[in-house]
XYZ file of C-alpha atoms in Angstrom:
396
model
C 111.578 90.079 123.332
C 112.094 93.605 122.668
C 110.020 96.579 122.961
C 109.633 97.004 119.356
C 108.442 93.647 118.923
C 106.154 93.322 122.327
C 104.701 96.768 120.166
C 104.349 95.165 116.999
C 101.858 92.396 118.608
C 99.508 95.083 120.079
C 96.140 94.865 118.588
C 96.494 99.209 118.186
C 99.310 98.578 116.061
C 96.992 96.013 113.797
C 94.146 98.408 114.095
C 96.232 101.338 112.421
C 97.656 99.140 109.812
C 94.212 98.005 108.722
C 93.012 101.574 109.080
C 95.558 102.839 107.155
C 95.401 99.695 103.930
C 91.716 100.557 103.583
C 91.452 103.980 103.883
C 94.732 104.844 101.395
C 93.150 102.237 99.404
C 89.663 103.834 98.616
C 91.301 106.623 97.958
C 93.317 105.033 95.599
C 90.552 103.501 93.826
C 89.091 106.953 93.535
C 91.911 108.009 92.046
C 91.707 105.365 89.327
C 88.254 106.006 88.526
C 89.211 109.216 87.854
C 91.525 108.097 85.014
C 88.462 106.293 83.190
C 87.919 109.462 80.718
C 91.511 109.167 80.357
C 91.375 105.949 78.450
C 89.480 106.713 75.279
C 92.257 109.550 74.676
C 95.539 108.184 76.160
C 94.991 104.178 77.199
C 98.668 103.750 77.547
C 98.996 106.669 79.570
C 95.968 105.562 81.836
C 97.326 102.082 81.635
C 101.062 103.355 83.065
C 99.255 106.297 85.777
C 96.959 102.980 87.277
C 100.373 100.635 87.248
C 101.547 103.608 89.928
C 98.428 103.630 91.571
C 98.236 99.785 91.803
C 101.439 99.613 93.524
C 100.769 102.602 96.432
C 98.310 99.535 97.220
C 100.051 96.640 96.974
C 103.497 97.726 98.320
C 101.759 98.128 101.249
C 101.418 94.709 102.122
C 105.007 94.314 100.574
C 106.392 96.803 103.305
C 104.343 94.563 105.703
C 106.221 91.783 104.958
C 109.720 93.048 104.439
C 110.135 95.993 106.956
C 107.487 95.535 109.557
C 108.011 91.473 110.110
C 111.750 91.859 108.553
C 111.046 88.846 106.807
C 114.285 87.014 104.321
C 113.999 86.590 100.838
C 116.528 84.046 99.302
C 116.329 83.406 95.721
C 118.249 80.463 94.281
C 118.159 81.042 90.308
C 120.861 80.509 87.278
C 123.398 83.755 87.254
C 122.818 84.060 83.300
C 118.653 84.324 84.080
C 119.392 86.711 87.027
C 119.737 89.707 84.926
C 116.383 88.880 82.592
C 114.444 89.207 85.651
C 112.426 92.540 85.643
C 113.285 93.057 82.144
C 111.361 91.216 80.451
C 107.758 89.862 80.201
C 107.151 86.291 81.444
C 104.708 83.995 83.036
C 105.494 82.900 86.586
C 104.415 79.163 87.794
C 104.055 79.247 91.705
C 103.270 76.334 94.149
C 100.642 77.535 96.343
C 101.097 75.688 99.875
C 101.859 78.688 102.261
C 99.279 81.223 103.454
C 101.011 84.420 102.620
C 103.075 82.737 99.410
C 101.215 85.357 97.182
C 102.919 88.730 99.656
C 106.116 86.196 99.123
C 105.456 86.316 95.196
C 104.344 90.359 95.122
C 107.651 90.789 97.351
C 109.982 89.112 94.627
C 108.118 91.032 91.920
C 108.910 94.369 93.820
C 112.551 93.585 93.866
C 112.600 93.560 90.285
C 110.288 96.368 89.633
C 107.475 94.716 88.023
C 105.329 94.888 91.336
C 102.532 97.415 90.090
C 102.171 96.011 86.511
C 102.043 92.753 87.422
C 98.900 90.075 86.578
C 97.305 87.176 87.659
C 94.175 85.117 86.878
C 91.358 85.720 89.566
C 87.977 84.402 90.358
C 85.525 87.278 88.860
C 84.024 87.367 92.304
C 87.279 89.194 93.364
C 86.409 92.214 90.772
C 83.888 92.971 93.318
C 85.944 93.519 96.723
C 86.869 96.813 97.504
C 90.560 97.914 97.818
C 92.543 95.078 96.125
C 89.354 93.814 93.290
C 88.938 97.820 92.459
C 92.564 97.738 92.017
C 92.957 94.947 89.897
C 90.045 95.476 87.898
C 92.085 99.019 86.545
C 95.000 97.018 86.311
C 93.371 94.975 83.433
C 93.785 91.163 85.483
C 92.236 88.638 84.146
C 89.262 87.465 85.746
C 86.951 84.690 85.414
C 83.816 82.884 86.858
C 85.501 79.186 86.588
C 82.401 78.252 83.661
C 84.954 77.455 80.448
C 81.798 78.372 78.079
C 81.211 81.955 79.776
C 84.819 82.599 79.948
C 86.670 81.828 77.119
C 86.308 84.841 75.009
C 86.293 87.224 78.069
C 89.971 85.332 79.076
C 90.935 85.061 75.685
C 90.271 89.146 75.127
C 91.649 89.806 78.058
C 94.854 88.059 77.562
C 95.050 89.477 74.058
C 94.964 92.734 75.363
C 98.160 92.485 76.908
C 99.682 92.398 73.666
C 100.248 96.554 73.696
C 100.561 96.573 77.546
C 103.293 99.560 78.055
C 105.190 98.214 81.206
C 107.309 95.076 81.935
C 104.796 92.716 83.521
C 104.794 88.915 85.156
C 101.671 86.968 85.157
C 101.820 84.949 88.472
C 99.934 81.328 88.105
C 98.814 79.323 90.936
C 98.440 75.962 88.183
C 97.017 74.015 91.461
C 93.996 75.968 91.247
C 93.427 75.844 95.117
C 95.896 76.001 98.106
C 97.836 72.736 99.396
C 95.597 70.509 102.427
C 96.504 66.602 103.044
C 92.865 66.364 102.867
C 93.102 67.926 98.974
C 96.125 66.124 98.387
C 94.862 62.694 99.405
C 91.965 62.998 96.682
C 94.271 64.704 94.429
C 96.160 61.620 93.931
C 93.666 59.108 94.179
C 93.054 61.015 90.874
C 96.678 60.724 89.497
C 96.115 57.127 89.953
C 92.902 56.828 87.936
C 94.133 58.639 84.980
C 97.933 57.055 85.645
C 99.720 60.196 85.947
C 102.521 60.514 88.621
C 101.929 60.941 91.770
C 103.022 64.471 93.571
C 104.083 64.886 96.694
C 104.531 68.126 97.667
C 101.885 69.521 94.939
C 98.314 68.887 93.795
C 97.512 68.039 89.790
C 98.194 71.134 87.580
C 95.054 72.467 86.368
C 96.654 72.593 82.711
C 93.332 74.458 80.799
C 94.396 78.285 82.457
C 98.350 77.523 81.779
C 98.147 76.183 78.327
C 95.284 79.214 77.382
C 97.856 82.177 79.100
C 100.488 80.934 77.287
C 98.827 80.586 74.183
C 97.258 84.066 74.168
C 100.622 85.762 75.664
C 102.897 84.066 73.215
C 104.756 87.477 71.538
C 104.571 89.573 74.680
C 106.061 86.907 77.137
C 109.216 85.419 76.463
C 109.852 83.068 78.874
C 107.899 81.256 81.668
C 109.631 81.711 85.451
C 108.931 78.512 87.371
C 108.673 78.821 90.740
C 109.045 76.632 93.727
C 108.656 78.925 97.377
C 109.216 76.702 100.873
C 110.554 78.467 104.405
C 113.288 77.483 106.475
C 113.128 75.423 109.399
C 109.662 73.696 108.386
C 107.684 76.869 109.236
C 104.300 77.808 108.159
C 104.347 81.446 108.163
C 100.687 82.976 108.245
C 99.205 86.411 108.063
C 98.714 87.017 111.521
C 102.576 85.849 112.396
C 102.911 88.864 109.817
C 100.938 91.245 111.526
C 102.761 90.594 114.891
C 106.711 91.326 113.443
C 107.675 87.506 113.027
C 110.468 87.437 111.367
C 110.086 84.327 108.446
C 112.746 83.404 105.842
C 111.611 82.903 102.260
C 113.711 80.393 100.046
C 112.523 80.531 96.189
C 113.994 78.793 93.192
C 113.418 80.007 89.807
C 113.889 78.590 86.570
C 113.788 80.220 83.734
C 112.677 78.851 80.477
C 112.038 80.092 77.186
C 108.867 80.265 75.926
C 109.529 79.310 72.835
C 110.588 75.827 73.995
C 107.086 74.692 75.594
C 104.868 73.062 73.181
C 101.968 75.090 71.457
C 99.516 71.985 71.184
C 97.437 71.817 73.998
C 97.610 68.191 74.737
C 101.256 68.130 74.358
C 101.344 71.365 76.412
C 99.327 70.027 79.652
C 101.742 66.811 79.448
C 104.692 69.539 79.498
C 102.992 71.146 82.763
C 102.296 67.413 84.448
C 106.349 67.382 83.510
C 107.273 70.413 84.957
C 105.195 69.682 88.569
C 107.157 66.331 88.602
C 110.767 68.399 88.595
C 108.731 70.515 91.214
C 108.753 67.966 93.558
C 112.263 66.797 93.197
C 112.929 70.595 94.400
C 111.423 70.198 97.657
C 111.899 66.783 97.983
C 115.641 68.092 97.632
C 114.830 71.255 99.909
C 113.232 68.863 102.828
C 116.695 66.884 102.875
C 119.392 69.358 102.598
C 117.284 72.397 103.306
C 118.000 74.642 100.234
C 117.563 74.338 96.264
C 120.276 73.144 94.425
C 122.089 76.076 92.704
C 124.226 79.586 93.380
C 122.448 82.041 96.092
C 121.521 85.313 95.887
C 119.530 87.816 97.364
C 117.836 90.733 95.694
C 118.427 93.936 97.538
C 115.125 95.599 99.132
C 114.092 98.615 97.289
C 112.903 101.695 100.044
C 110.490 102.645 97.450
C 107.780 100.191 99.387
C 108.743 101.459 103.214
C 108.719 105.366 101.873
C 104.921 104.850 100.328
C 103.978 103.243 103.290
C 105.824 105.784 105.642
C 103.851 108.311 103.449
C 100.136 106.879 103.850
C 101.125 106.834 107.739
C 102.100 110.562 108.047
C 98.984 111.475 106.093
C 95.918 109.298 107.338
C 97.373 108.769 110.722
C 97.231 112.475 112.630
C 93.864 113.321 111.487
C 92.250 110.114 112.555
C 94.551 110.782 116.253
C 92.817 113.936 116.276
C 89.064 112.922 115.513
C 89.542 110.441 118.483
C 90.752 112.715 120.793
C 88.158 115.430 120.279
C 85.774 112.515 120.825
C 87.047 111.508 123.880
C 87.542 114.678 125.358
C 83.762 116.040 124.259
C 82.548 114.342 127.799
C 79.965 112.989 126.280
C 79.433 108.989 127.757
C 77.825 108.069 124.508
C 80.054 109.402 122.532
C 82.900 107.267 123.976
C 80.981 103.829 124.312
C 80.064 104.291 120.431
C 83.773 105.221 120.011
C 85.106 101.949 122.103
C 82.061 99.632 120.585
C 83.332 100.474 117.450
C 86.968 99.882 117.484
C 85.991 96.434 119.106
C 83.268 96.139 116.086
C 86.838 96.681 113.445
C 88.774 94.704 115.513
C 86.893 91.399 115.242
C 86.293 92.128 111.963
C 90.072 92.283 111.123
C 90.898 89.117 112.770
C 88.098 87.274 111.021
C 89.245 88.546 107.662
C 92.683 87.334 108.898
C 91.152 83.782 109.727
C 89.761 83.619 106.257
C 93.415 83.636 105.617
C 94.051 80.329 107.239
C 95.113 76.697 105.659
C 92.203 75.135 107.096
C 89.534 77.931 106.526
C 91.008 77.808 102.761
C 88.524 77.121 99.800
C 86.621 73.601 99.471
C 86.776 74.400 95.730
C 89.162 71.611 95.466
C 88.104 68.705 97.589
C 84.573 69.409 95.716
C 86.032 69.236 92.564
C 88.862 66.697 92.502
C 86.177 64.745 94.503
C 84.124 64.698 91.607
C 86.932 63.455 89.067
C 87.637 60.556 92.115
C 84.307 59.055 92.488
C 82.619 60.147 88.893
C 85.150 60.096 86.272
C 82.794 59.167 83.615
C 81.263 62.599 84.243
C 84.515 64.707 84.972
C 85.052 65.346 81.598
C 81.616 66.822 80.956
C 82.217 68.769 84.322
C 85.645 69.829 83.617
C 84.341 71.368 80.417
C 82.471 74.383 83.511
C 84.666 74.546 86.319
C 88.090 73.401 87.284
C 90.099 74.945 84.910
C 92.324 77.705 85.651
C 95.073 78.125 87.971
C 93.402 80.971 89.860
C 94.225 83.679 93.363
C 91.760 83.042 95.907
């Protein structure tokens, strides 16, 4: 092991990172409320100045992944789709088994340029958390509380108003709803079997309601719909905190690209389309797990610096002065003063690593074995339940 990476696993390192995310990041979000007045005069001009600010944020984390851990990105896709990518508007279908698959999906996204307009549909809970809510909350995502009478005008309008959106965009789907567990799984399919769908086995049910309503609502802006199937090499489970410490992962995605157009407008006809498409899904890995790759040509989108030189920039600027206001404090003499210094860096440091555990498979939402639990052992009364919760695809 190296000296860069024996440095790249020292908590100081992490503690600077953090500092350096939340600090550039309230900033950030200052900066967009400053553009609200902006909006009644110029909304597309607001709307394209907050797509900037958006991605100073979230290239961060993409810089995290690609430069700090020097993580691979492999994208097996159709050479005639290759150069729609980034150009167009579509919806992207993602498998959500792997902790950090969403920095995977943000780190395709910014090799194609569409990193700081692009969308997803998140719990309204998330609107509320500094940093990355603030963000998307000026970035016009869609959020929602997971009650299908509250929210389907506020998803609706929200989707609608994406119609006149200035800048190329993808909205990224987790249609699972909640991330992969075998305990999940398991009840997930005693499921399949009650209502005789196929069984998955790389995949939970689609939550169909939050695809077939996005697609609906987005048909004459999006074009085509990007599915997505994301695994690693060599059977790893990459995690956040393997990110934090430099290890080096390698992504493997395989894209499809289908038209829009093609996918049936009825919503019955278009959840049985979705059930269809998680099906092929499996294949993929299934596929993957034996040969380890996706069938089709390889290619691999070259890293734009634009992530590293933001990052590089938040650095220069937040770094010196907080080097500074540590070394007057510990060079004041004062005992106090350096035990409240010392108490306090332990106080972040805890606090990073649990936000980092909150990250983890098994410390991942029970919003799924609590709901797919109740469509197991109740079905009589999952429909009438399914009609409040459970329906969209959602991040977090």
């Amino acid at each position: 092991m190296g000296i860069l990476q024996v440095l790249k696993t020292q908590l100081l390192c992490h503690l600077i990172i953090c500092y350096v995310f939340l600090v550039s990041g309230f900033i950030i979000n200052l900066l967009q409320l400053c553009t609200l007045p902006l909006w009644p005069i110029n909304k597309q001009l607001a709307r394209k100045i907050n797509c900037r600010l958006g991605y100073s944020i979230s290239s961060q984390l993409v810089a995290l992944l690609e430069w700090w851990s020097g993580t691979e990105c492999t994208l097996y896709t159709d050479p005639e789709s290759y150069p729609l990518y980034g150009k167009e508007n579509a919806i992207v279908v993602l498998n959500h088994n792997f902790e950090i698959d969403f920095m995977t999906g943000w780190t395709f996204c910014e090799r194609f340029g569409v990193l700081g307009s692009s969308k997803v549909l998140a719990k309204k809970e998330l609107s509320y958390v500094p940093v990355i809510g603030w963000m998307w909350y000026f970035l016009e995502i869609v959020f929602c509380k997971r009650k299908w009478e509250e929210d389907r005008k506020t998803v609706v309008q929200s989707l609608r108003n994406l119609q006149d959106y200035p800048e190329n965009f993808w909205f990224l789907l987790h249609c699972e709803g909640t991330r992969f567990t075998e305990k999940k799984h398991k009840i997930s399919m005693e499921v399949a079997e009650k209502k005789g769908l196929p069984k998955l086995k790389y995949h939970l049910l689609p939550r169909t309601k939050g695809f077939c309503v996005t697609a609906q609502n987005l048909r004459g802006k999006v074009t085509a719909v990007y599915d997505s199937t994301l695994n690693f090499r060599n059977n790893e489970m990459p995690t956040l905190l393997g990110v934090l410490n430099g290890k080096k992962y390698h992504a493997d995605l395989y894209v499809r690209r289908i038209p829009l157009e093609t996918i049936p407008e009825d919503e019955s006809e278009c959840a049985a389309w979705l059930h269809k498409l998680y099906q092929e899904k499996d294949e993929f890995q299934e596929h993957y797990r034996q040969t380890g790759r996706f069938p089709g040509p390889i290619t691999s989108p070259p890293r734009r610096p634009w992530a590293l030189l933001n990052w590089l920039f938040w650095v220069c600027l937040l770094v010196y002065p907080l080097c500074m206001l540590l070394l007057q404090m510990l060079l004041s003499g004062s005992t106090f003063t350096v035990f409240c210094t010392c108490v306090f860096c332990l106080a972040v440091s805890v606090g990073i690593r649990w936000m980092i555990g909150q990250t983890e498979i098994e410390k991942s939402s029970n919003y799924g074995n609590k709901e797919i639990a109740c469509l197991s052992t109740r079905p009589s009364a999952a429909a009438k339940r399914q009609s409040q919760t459970g329906l969209f695809p959602l991040i977090g």
